[in-house]
Coordinates of C-alpha atoms in Angstrom, one line a residue:
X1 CA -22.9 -0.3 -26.7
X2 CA -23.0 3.0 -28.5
X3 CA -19.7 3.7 -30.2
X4 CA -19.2 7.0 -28.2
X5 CA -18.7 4.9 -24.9
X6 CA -15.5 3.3 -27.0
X7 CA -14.2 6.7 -27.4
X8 CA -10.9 7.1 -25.5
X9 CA -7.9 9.4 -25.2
X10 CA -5.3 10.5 -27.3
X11 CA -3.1 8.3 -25.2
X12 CA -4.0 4.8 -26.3
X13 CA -4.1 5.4 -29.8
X14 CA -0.9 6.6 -29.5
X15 CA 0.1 3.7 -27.6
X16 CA -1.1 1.3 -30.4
X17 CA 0.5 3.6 -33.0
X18 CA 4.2 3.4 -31.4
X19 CA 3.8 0.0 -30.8
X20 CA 3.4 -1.0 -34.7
X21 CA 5.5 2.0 -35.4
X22 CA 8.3 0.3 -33.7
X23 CA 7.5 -3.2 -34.4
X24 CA 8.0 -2.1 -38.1
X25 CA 11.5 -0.4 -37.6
X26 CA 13.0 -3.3 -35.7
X27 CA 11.9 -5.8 -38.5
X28 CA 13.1 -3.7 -41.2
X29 CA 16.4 -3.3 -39.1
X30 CA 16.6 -7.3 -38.4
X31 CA 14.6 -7.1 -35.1
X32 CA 17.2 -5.2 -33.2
X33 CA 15.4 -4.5 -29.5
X34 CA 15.1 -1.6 -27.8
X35 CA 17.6 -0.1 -24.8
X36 CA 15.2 -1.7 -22.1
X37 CA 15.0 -5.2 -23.6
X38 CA 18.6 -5.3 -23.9
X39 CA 19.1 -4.2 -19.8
X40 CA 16.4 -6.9 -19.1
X41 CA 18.2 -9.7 -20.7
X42 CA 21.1 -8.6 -18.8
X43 CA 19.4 -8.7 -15.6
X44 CA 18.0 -12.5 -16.4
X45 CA 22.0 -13.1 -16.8
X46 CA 22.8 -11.7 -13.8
X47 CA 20.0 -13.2 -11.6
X48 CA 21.4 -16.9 -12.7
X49 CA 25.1 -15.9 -11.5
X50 CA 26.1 -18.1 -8.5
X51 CA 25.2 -17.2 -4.7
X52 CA 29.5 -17.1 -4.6
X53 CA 29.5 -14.0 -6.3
X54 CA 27.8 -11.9 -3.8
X55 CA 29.6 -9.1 -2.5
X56 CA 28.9 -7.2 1.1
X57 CA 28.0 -3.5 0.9
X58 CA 28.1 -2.7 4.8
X59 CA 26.2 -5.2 6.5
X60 CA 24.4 -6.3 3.3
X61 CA 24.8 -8.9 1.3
X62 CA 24.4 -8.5 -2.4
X63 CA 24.1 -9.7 -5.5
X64 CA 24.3 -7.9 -9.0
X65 CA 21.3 -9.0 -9.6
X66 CA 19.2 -7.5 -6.6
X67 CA 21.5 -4.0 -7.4
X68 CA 20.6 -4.0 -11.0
X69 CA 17.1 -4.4 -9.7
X70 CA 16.6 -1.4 -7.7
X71 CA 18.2 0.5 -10.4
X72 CA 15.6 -0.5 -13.0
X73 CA 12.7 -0.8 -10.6
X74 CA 13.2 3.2 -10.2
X75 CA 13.5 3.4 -13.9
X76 CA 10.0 1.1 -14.0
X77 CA 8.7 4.0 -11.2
X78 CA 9.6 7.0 -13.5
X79 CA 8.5 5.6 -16.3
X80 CA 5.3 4.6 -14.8
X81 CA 5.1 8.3 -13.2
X82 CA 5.3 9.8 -17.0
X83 CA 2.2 8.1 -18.3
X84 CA -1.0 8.7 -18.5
X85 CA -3.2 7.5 -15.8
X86 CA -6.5 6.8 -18.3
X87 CA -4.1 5.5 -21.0
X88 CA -3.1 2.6 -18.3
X89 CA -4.4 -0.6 -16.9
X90 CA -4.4 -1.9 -13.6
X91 CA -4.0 -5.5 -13.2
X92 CA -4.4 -7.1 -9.9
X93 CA -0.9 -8.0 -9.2
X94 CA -0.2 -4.3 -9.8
X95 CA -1.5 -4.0 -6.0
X96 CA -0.7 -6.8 -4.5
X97 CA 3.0 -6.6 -5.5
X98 CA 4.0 -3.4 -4.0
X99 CA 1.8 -4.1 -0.7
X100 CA 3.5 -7.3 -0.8
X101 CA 7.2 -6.1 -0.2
X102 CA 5.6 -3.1 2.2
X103 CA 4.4 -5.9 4.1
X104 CA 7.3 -8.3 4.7
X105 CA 8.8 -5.2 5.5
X106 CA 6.5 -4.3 8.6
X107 CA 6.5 -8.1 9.5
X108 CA 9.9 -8.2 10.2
X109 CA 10.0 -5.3 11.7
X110 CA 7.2 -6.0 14.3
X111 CA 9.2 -9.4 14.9
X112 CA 12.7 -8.3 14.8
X113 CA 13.5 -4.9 14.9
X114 CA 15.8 -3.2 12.0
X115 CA 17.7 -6.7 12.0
X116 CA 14.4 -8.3 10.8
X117 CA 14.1 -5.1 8.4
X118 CA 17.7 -5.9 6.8
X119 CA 16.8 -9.2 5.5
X120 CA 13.0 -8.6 4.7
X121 CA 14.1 -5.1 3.0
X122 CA 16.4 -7.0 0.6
X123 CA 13.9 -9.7 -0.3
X124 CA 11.1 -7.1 -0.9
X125 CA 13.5 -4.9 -3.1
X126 CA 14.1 -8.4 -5.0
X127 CA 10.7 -9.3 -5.4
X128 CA 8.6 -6.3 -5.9
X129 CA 11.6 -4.9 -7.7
X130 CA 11.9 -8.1 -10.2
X131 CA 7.8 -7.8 -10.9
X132 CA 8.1 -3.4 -11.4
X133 CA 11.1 -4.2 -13.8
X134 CA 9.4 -7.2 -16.0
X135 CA 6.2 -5.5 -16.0
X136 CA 6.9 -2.0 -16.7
X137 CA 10.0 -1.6 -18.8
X138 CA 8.9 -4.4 -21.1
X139 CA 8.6 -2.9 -24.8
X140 CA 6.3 -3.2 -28.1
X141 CA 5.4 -5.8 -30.2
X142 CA 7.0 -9.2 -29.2
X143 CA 9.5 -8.0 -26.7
X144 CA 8.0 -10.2 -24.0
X145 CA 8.0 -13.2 -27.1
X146 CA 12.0 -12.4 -27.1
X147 CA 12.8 -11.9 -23.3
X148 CA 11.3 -15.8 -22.9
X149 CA 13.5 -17.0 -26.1
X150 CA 16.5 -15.1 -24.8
X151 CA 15.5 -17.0 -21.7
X152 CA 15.0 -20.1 -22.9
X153 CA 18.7 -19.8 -24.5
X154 CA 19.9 -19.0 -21.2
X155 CA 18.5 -22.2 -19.7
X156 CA 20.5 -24.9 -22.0
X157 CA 23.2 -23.1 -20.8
X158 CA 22.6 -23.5 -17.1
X159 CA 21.5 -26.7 -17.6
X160 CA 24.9 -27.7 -19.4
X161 CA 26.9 -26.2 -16.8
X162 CA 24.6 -28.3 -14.1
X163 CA 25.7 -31.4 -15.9
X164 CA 29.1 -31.1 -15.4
X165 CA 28.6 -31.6 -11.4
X166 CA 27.0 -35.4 -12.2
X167 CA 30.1 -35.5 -14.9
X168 CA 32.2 -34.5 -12.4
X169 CA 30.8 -36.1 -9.2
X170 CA 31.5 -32.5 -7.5
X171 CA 29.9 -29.1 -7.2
X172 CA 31.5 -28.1 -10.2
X173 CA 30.1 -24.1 -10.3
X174 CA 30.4 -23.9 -6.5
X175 CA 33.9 -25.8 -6.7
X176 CA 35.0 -23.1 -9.4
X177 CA 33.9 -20.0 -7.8
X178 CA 34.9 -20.9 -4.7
X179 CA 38.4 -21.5 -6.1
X180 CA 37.9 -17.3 -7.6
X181 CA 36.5 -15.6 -4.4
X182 CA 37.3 -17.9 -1.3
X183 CA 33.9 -18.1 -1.4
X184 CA 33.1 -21.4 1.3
X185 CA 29.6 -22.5 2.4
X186 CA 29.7 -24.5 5.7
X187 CA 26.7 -26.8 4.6
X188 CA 27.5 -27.2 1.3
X189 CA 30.5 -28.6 2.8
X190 CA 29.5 -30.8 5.2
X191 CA 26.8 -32.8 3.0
X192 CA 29.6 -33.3 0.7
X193 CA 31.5 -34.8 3.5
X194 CA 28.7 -37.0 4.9
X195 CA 27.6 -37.9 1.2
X196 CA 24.1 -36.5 2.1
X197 CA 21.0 -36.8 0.0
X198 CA 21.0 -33.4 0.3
X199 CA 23.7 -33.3 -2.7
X200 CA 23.9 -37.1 -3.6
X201 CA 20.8 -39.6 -4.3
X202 CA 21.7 -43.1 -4.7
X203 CA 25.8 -42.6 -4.9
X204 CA 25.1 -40.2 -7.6
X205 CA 25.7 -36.0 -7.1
X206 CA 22.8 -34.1 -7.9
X207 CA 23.0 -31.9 -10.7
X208 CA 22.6 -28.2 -9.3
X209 CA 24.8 -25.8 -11.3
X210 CA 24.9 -22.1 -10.4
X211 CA 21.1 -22.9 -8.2
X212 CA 21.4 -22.7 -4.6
X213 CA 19.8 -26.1 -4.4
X214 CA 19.3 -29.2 -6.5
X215 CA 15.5 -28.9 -6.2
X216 CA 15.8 -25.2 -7.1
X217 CA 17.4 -26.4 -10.5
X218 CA 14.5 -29.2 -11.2
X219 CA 11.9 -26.1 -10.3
X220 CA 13.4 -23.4 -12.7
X221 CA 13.8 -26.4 -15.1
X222 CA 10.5 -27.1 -15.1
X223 CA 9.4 -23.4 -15.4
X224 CA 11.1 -22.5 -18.7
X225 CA 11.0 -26.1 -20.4
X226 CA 7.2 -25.0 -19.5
X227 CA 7.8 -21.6 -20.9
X228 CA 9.2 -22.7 -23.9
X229 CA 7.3 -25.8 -25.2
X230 CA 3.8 -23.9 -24.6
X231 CA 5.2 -20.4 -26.5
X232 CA 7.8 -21.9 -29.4
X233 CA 5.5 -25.3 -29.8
X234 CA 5.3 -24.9 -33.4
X235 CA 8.9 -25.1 -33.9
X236 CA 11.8 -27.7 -33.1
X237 CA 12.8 -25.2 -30.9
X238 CA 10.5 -25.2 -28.8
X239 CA 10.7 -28.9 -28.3
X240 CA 14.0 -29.1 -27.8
X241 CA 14.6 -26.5 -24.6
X242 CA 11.9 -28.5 -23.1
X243 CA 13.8 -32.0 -23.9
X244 CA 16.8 -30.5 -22.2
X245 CA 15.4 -29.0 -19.3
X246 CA 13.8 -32.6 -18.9
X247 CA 17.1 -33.6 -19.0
X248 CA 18.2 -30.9 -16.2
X249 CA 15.4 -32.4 -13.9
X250 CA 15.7 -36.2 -14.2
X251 CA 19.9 -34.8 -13.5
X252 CA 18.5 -32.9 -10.1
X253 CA 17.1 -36.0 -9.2
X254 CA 14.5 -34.1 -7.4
X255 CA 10.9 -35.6 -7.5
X256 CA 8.8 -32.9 -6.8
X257 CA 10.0 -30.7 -10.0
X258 CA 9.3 -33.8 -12.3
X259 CA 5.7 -34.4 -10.9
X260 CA 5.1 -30.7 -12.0
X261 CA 6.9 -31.1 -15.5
X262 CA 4.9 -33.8 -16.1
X263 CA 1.6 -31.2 -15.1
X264 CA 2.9 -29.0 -17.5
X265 CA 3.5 -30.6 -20.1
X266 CA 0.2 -32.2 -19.8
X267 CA -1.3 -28.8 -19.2
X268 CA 0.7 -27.6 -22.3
X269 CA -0.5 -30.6 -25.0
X270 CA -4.1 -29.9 -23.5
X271 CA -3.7 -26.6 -25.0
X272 CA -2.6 -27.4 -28.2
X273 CA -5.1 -30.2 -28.3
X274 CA -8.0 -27.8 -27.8
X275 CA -7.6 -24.8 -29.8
X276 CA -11.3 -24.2 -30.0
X277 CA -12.7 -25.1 -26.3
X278 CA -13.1 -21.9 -24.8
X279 CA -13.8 -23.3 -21.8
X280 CA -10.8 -26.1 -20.9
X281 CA -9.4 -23.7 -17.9
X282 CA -12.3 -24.2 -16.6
X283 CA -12.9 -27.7 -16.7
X284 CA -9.4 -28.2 -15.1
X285 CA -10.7 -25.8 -12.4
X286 CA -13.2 -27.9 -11.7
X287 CA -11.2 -30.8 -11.5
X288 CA -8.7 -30.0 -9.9
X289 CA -11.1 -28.5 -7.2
X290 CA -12.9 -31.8 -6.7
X291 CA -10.0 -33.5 -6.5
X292 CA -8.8 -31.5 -3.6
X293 CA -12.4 -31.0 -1.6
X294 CA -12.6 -34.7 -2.2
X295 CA -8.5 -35.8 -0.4
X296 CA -9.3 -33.2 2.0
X297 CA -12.3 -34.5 3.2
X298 CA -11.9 -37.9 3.4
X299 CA -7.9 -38.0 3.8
X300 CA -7.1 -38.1 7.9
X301 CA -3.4 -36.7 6.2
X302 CA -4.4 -35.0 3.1
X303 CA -0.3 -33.9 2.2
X304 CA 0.7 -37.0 2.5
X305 CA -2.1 -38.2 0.1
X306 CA -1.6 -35.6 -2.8
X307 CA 2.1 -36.5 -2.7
X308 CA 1.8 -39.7 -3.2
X309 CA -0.9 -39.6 -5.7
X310 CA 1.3 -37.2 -7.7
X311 CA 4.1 -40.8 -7.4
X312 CA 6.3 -39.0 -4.6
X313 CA 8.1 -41.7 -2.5
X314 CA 6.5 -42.4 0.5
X315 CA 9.4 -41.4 2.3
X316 CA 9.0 -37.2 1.2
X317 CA 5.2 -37.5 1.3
X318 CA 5.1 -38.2 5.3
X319 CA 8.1 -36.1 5.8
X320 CA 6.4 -33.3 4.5
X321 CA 3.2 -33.5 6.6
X322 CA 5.5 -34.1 9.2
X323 CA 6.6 -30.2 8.4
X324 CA 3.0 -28.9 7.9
X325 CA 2.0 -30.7 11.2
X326 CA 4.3 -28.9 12.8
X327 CA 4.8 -25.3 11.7
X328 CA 0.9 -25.3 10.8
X329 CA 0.4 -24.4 14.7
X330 CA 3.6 -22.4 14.6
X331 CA 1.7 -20.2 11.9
X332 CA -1.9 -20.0 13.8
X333 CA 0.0 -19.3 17.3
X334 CA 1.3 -15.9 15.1
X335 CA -1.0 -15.4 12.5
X336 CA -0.5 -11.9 11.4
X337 CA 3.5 -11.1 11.5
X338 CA 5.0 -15.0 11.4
X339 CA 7.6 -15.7 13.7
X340 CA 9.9 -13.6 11.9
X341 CA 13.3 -14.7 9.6
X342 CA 15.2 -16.5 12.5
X343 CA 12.4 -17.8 14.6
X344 CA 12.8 -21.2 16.6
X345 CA 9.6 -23.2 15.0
X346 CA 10.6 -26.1 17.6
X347 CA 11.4 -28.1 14.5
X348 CA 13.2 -30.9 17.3
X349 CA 9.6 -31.9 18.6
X350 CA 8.6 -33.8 15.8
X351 CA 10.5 -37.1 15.7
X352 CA 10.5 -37.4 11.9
X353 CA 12.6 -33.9 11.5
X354 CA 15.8 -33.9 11.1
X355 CA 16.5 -30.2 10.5
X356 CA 15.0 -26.7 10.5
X357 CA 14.8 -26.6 7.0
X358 CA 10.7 -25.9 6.1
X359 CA 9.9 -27.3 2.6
X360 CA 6.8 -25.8 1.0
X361 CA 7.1 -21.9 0.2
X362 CA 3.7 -21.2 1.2
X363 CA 4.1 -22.6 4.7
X364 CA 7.5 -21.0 5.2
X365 CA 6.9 -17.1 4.2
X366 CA 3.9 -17.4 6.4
X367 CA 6.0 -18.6 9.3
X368 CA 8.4 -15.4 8.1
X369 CA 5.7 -12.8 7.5
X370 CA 2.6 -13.8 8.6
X371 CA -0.9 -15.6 6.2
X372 CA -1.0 -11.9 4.9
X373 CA 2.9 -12.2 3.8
X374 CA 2.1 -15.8 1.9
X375 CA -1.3 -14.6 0.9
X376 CA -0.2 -11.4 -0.9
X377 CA 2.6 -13.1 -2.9
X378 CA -0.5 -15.4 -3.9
X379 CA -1.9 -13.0 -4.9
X380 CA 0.7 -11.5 -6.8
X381 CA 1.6 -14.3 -9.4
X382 CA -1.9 -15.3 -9.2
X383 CA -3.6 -11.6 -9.8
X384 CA -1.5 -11.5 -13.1
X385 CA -3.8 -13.5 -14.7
X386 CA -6.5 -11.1 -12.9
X387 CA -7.6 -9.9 -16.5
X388 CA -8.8 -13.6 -17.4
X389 CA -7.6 -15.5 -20.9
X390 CA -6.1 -13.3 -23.3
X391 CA -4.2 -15.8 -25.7
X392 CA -7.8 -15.0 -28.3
X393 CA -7.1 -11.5 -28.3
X394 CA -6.9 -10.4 -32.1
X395 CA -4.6 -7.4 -30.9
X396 CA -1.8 -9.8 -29.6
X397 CA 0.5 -11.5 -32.3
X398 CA 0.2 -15.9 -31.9
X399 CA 3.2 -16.1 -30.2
X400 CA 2.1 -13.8 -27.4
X401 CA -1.0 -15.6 -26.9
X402 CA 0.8 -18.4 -26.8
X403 CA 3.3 -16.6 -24.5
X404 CA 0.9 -15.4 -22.1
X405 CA -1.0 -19.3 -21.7
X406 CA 2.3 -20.6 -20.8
X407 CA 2.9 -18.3 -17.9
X408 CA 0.0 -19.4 -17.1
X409 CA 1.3 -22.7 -16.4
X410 CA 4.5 -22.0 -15.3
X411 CA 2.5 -19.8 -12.4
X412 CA 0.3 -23.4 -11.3
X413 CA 3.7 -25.0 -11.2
X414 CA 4.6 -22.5 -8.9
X415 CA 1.7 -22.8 -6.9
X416 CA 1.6 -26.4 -6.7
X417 CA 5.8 -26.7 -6.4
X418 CA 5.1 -24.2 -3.3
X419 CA 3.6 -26.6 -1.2
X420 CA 6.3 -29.4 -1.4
X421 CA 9.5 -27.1 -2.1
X422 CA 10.8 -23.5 -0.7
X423 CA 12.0 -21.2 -3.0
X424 CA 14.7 -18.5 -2.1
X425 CA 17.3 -16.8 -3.8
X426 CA 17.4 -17.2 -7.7
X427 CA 13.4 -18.9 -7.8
X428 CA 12.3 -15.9 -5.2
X429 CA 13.3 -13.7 -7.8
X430 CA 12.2 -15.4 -11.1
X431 CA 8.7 -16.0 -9.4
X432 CA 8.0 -11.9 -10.1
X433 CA 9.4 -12.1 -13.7
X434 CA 6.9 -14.1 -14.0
X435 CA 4.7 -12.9 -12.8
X436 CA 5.3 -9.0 -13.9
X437 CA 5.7 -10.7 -17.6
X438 CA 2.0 -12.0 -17.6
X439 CA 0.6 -8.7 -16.3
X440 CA 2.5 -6.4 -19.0
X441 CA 1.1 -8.7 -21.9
X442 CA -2.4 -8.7 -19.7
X443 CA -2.1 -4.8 -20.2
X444 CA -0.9 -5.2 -23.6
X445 CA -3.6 -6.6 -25.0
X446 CA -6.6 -4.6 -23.5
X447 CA -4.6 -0.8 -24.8
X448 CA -4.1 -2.6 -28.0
X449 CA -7.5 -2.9 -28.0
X450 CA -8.5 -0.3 -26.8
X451 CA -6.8 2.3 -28.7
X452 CA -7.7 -0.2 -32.7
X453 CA -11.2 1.2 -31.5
X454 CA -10.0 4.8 -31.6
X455 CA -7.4 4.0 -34.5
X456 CA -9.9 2.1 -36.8
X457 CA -10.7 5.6 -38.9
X458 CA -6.9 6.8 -38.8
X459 CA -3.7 4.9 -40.3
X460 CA 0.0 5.3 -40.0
X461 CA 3.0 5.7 -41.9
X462 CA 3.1 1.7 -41.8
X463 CA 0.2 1.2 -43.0
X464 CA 0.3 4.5 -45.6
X465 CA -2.3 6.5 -44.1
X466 CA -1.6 9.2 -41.8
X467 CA 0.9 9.5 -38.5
X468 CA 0.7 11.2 -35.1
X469 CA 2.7 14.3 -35.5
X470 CA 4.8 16.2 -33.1
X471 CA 5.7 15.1 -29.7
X472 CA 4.6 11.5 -30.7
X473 CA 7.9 10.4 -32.3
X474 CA 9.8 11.3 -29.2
X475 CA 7.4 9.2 -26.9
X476 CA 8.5 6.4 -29.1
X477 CA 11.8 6.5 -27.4
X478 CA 10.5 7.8 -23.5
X479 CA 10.6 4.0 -22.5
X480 CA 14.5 3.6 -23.5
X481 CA 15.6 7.3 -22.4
X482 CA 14.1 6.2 -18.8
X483 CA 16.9 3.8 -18.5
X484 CA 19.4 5.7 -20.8

């Protein structure tokens, strides 16, 4: 390829210039972090504050976590709208995110009129807002590396205030805002009352902390002990958020989330096992697909199979195809729009149910929005890794690559946790981080690349050589201004 063809413009060498321009400034001033970073990290605090601190707007229920993200989801928009259009790359998710929350929108509109539109507009806003946010106002050189260590701070933190409810033997965060707001949840209530193994597992309360749900806790648990032993392995760090969010599972008592710590942390030592076999994502493919065509073909009950081959109790693994055998022709009967948020699914005509509660994500949002509403949040977390492995790229510091493998993982816990568990609430919400995380380092590294092509006969202040004049030092600062 001739080296005209690499030729770009002025854009991404600019991009690549601010980037070590500011990388350089905030290690020579201790690594402080830009305006943006510092409103992100205070949006991963405020998306882990208890369900008890909502407050109602109208007829709206909100959080200060789904406010603060529709105010920097139109910071991510104008801040998008100021760029270049050649100096930027579009990652999969980048479409199926926005038609994703467009979608649930019309679904629930179709089904239920502008009450359906209520609840689907504030789950849209807090999933295509979350992935806008974490994908767009992200800023240079390891800010991504220090949103997941700020994160993974935050989770020994939630997962010492989730052991106080097995210390307790009570909902200790629920018991405590409750005691602040008035804040009462009927079933919260009544399983207490009943000792139900909905909040207790053999006598003992299951740990749950600010999370809606016990199960939620083991999930986001498994996600950032994930998160953290894949990015920070090289360091006792590392090591230790994911010994404590191990902790914060076995304390959930919830089976499903340690099945997929145990993928992921097999997923992760596989990694660091094979530094130089480029092709180890694709042997798992492989066998992971084989596995599957193999229980699906010759399993008359293929769910139950996988759950138990995964060591789920035999109990959960034909309750669960109990729920797919039932809303499965709920789904097909309304393929395109779902049944909407409050549909009957007839739940009471299978013997083994015992509630209307659906638990696999993937099944539920389909009977919500329709196989396009479940598929196009597939696609969302799964189209960040669109652009293929990037943890080799020479542009991206080690930490990044690692960064960007282990959202990798943390995305096929997701996947796989989706058909066993429903996420709402705080997990809804984290799944677009995620997601929007692994796309802005996806982008990263291609315009970093991009623009050392263009850079390779030029040099900066950094470096010695010679620095975009003019305008170029105020673009520095465009990204923080957005939000300033």
């Amino acid at each position: 390829m001739s080296r005209k063809s690499f030729e770009l413009d002025s854009d991404f060498q600019r991009t690549y210039l601010q980037d070590r321009q500011q990388s350089a400034v905030w290690r020579a001033a201790g690594g402080s972090p830009s305006r943006a970073e510092l409103y992100l990290k205070l949006l991963l605090v405020t998306i882990f504050l208890p369900e008890g601190l909502s407050f109602f707007v109208g007829d709206f229920r909100l959080t200060v976590a789904r406010v603060l993200i529709f105010v920097f989801s139109i910071a991510a928009i104008s801040w998008l709208s100021q760029r270049n259009p050649r100096a930027s790359v579009c990652v999969p998710s980048d479409i199926f995110a926005p038609v994703a929350g467009v979608w649930m929108m019309l679904a629930a509109t179709v089904t239920d009129g502008s009450t359906g539109l209520k609840g689907a507009g504030i789950e849209a806003i807090s999933f295509t807002g979350a992935y806008l946010s974490f994908r767009y106002l992200l800023g240079p050189v390891d800010s991504s590396v220090r949103i997941a260590r700020f994160s993974s701070k935050l989770i020994i933190l939630i997962v010492g205030v989730a052991l106080l409810d097995s210390l307790t033997d009570r909902l200790f965060t629920y018991d405590f805002i409750k005691g602040i707001t008035g804040y009462v949840k009927p079933s919260y209530e009544g399983a207490f009352a009943l000792k139900s193994e909905t909040l207790f597992r053999d006598g003992v309360i299951r740990a749950m902390g600010p999370m809606e749900h016990s199960i939620l806790f083991g999930a986001v648990c498994v996600w950032f002990g994930s998160l953290a032993l894949t990015t920070f392995r090289p360091q006792v760090f590392g090591w230790g958020v994911a010994g404590i969010a191990l902790v914060g599972v076995l304390a959930s008592q919830a089976r499903s989330p340690l099945l997929a710590y145990v993928i992921g942390f097999a997923l992760a030592i596989f990694y660091a096992a094979t530094p130089r076999f480029r092709t180890r994502w694709k042997l798992v493919g492989v066998a992971v697909t084989c596995v599957l065509v193999t229980v699906f073909t010759f399993s008359g009950n293929p769910v139950v199979t996988l759950v138990r081959l995964g060591g789920v109790s035999p109990e959960a693994a034909w309750y669960r195809q109990a729920i797919w055998e039932t809303g499965g022709p709920v789904v097909l009967g309304s393929p395109i729009f779902g049944i909407g948020l409050n549909g009957d699914w007839n739940w009471q005509s299978h013997g083994a149910l015992v509630s209307g509660s659906v638990d696999a994500f993937w099944l539920a949002v389909a009977m919500n929005y329709g196989i396009p509403g479940s598929a196009l949040i597939l696609l969302t977390i799964v189209g960040a890794c669109g652009l293929g492995s990037i943890d080799r790229s020479p542009h991206l510091t080690p930490e990044e690559g690692r960064l960007s493998v282990a959202l990798g993982i943390v995305i096929v816990a997701i996947v796989f946790l989706g058909f066993m568990v429903h996420f709402w609430g705080i997990c809804f919400i984290l799944i677009a981080v995620f997601a929007g995380m692994r796309a802005n380092l996806a982008e990263t590294a291609v315009l970093r690349d991009r623009a050392a092509r263009v850079a390779e006969t030029g040099h900066d202040s950094i470096t010695g050589g010679v620095l975009l004049q003019g305008g170029d030092a105020h673009a520095t600062q465009r990204r923080s201004h957005v939000l300033g």
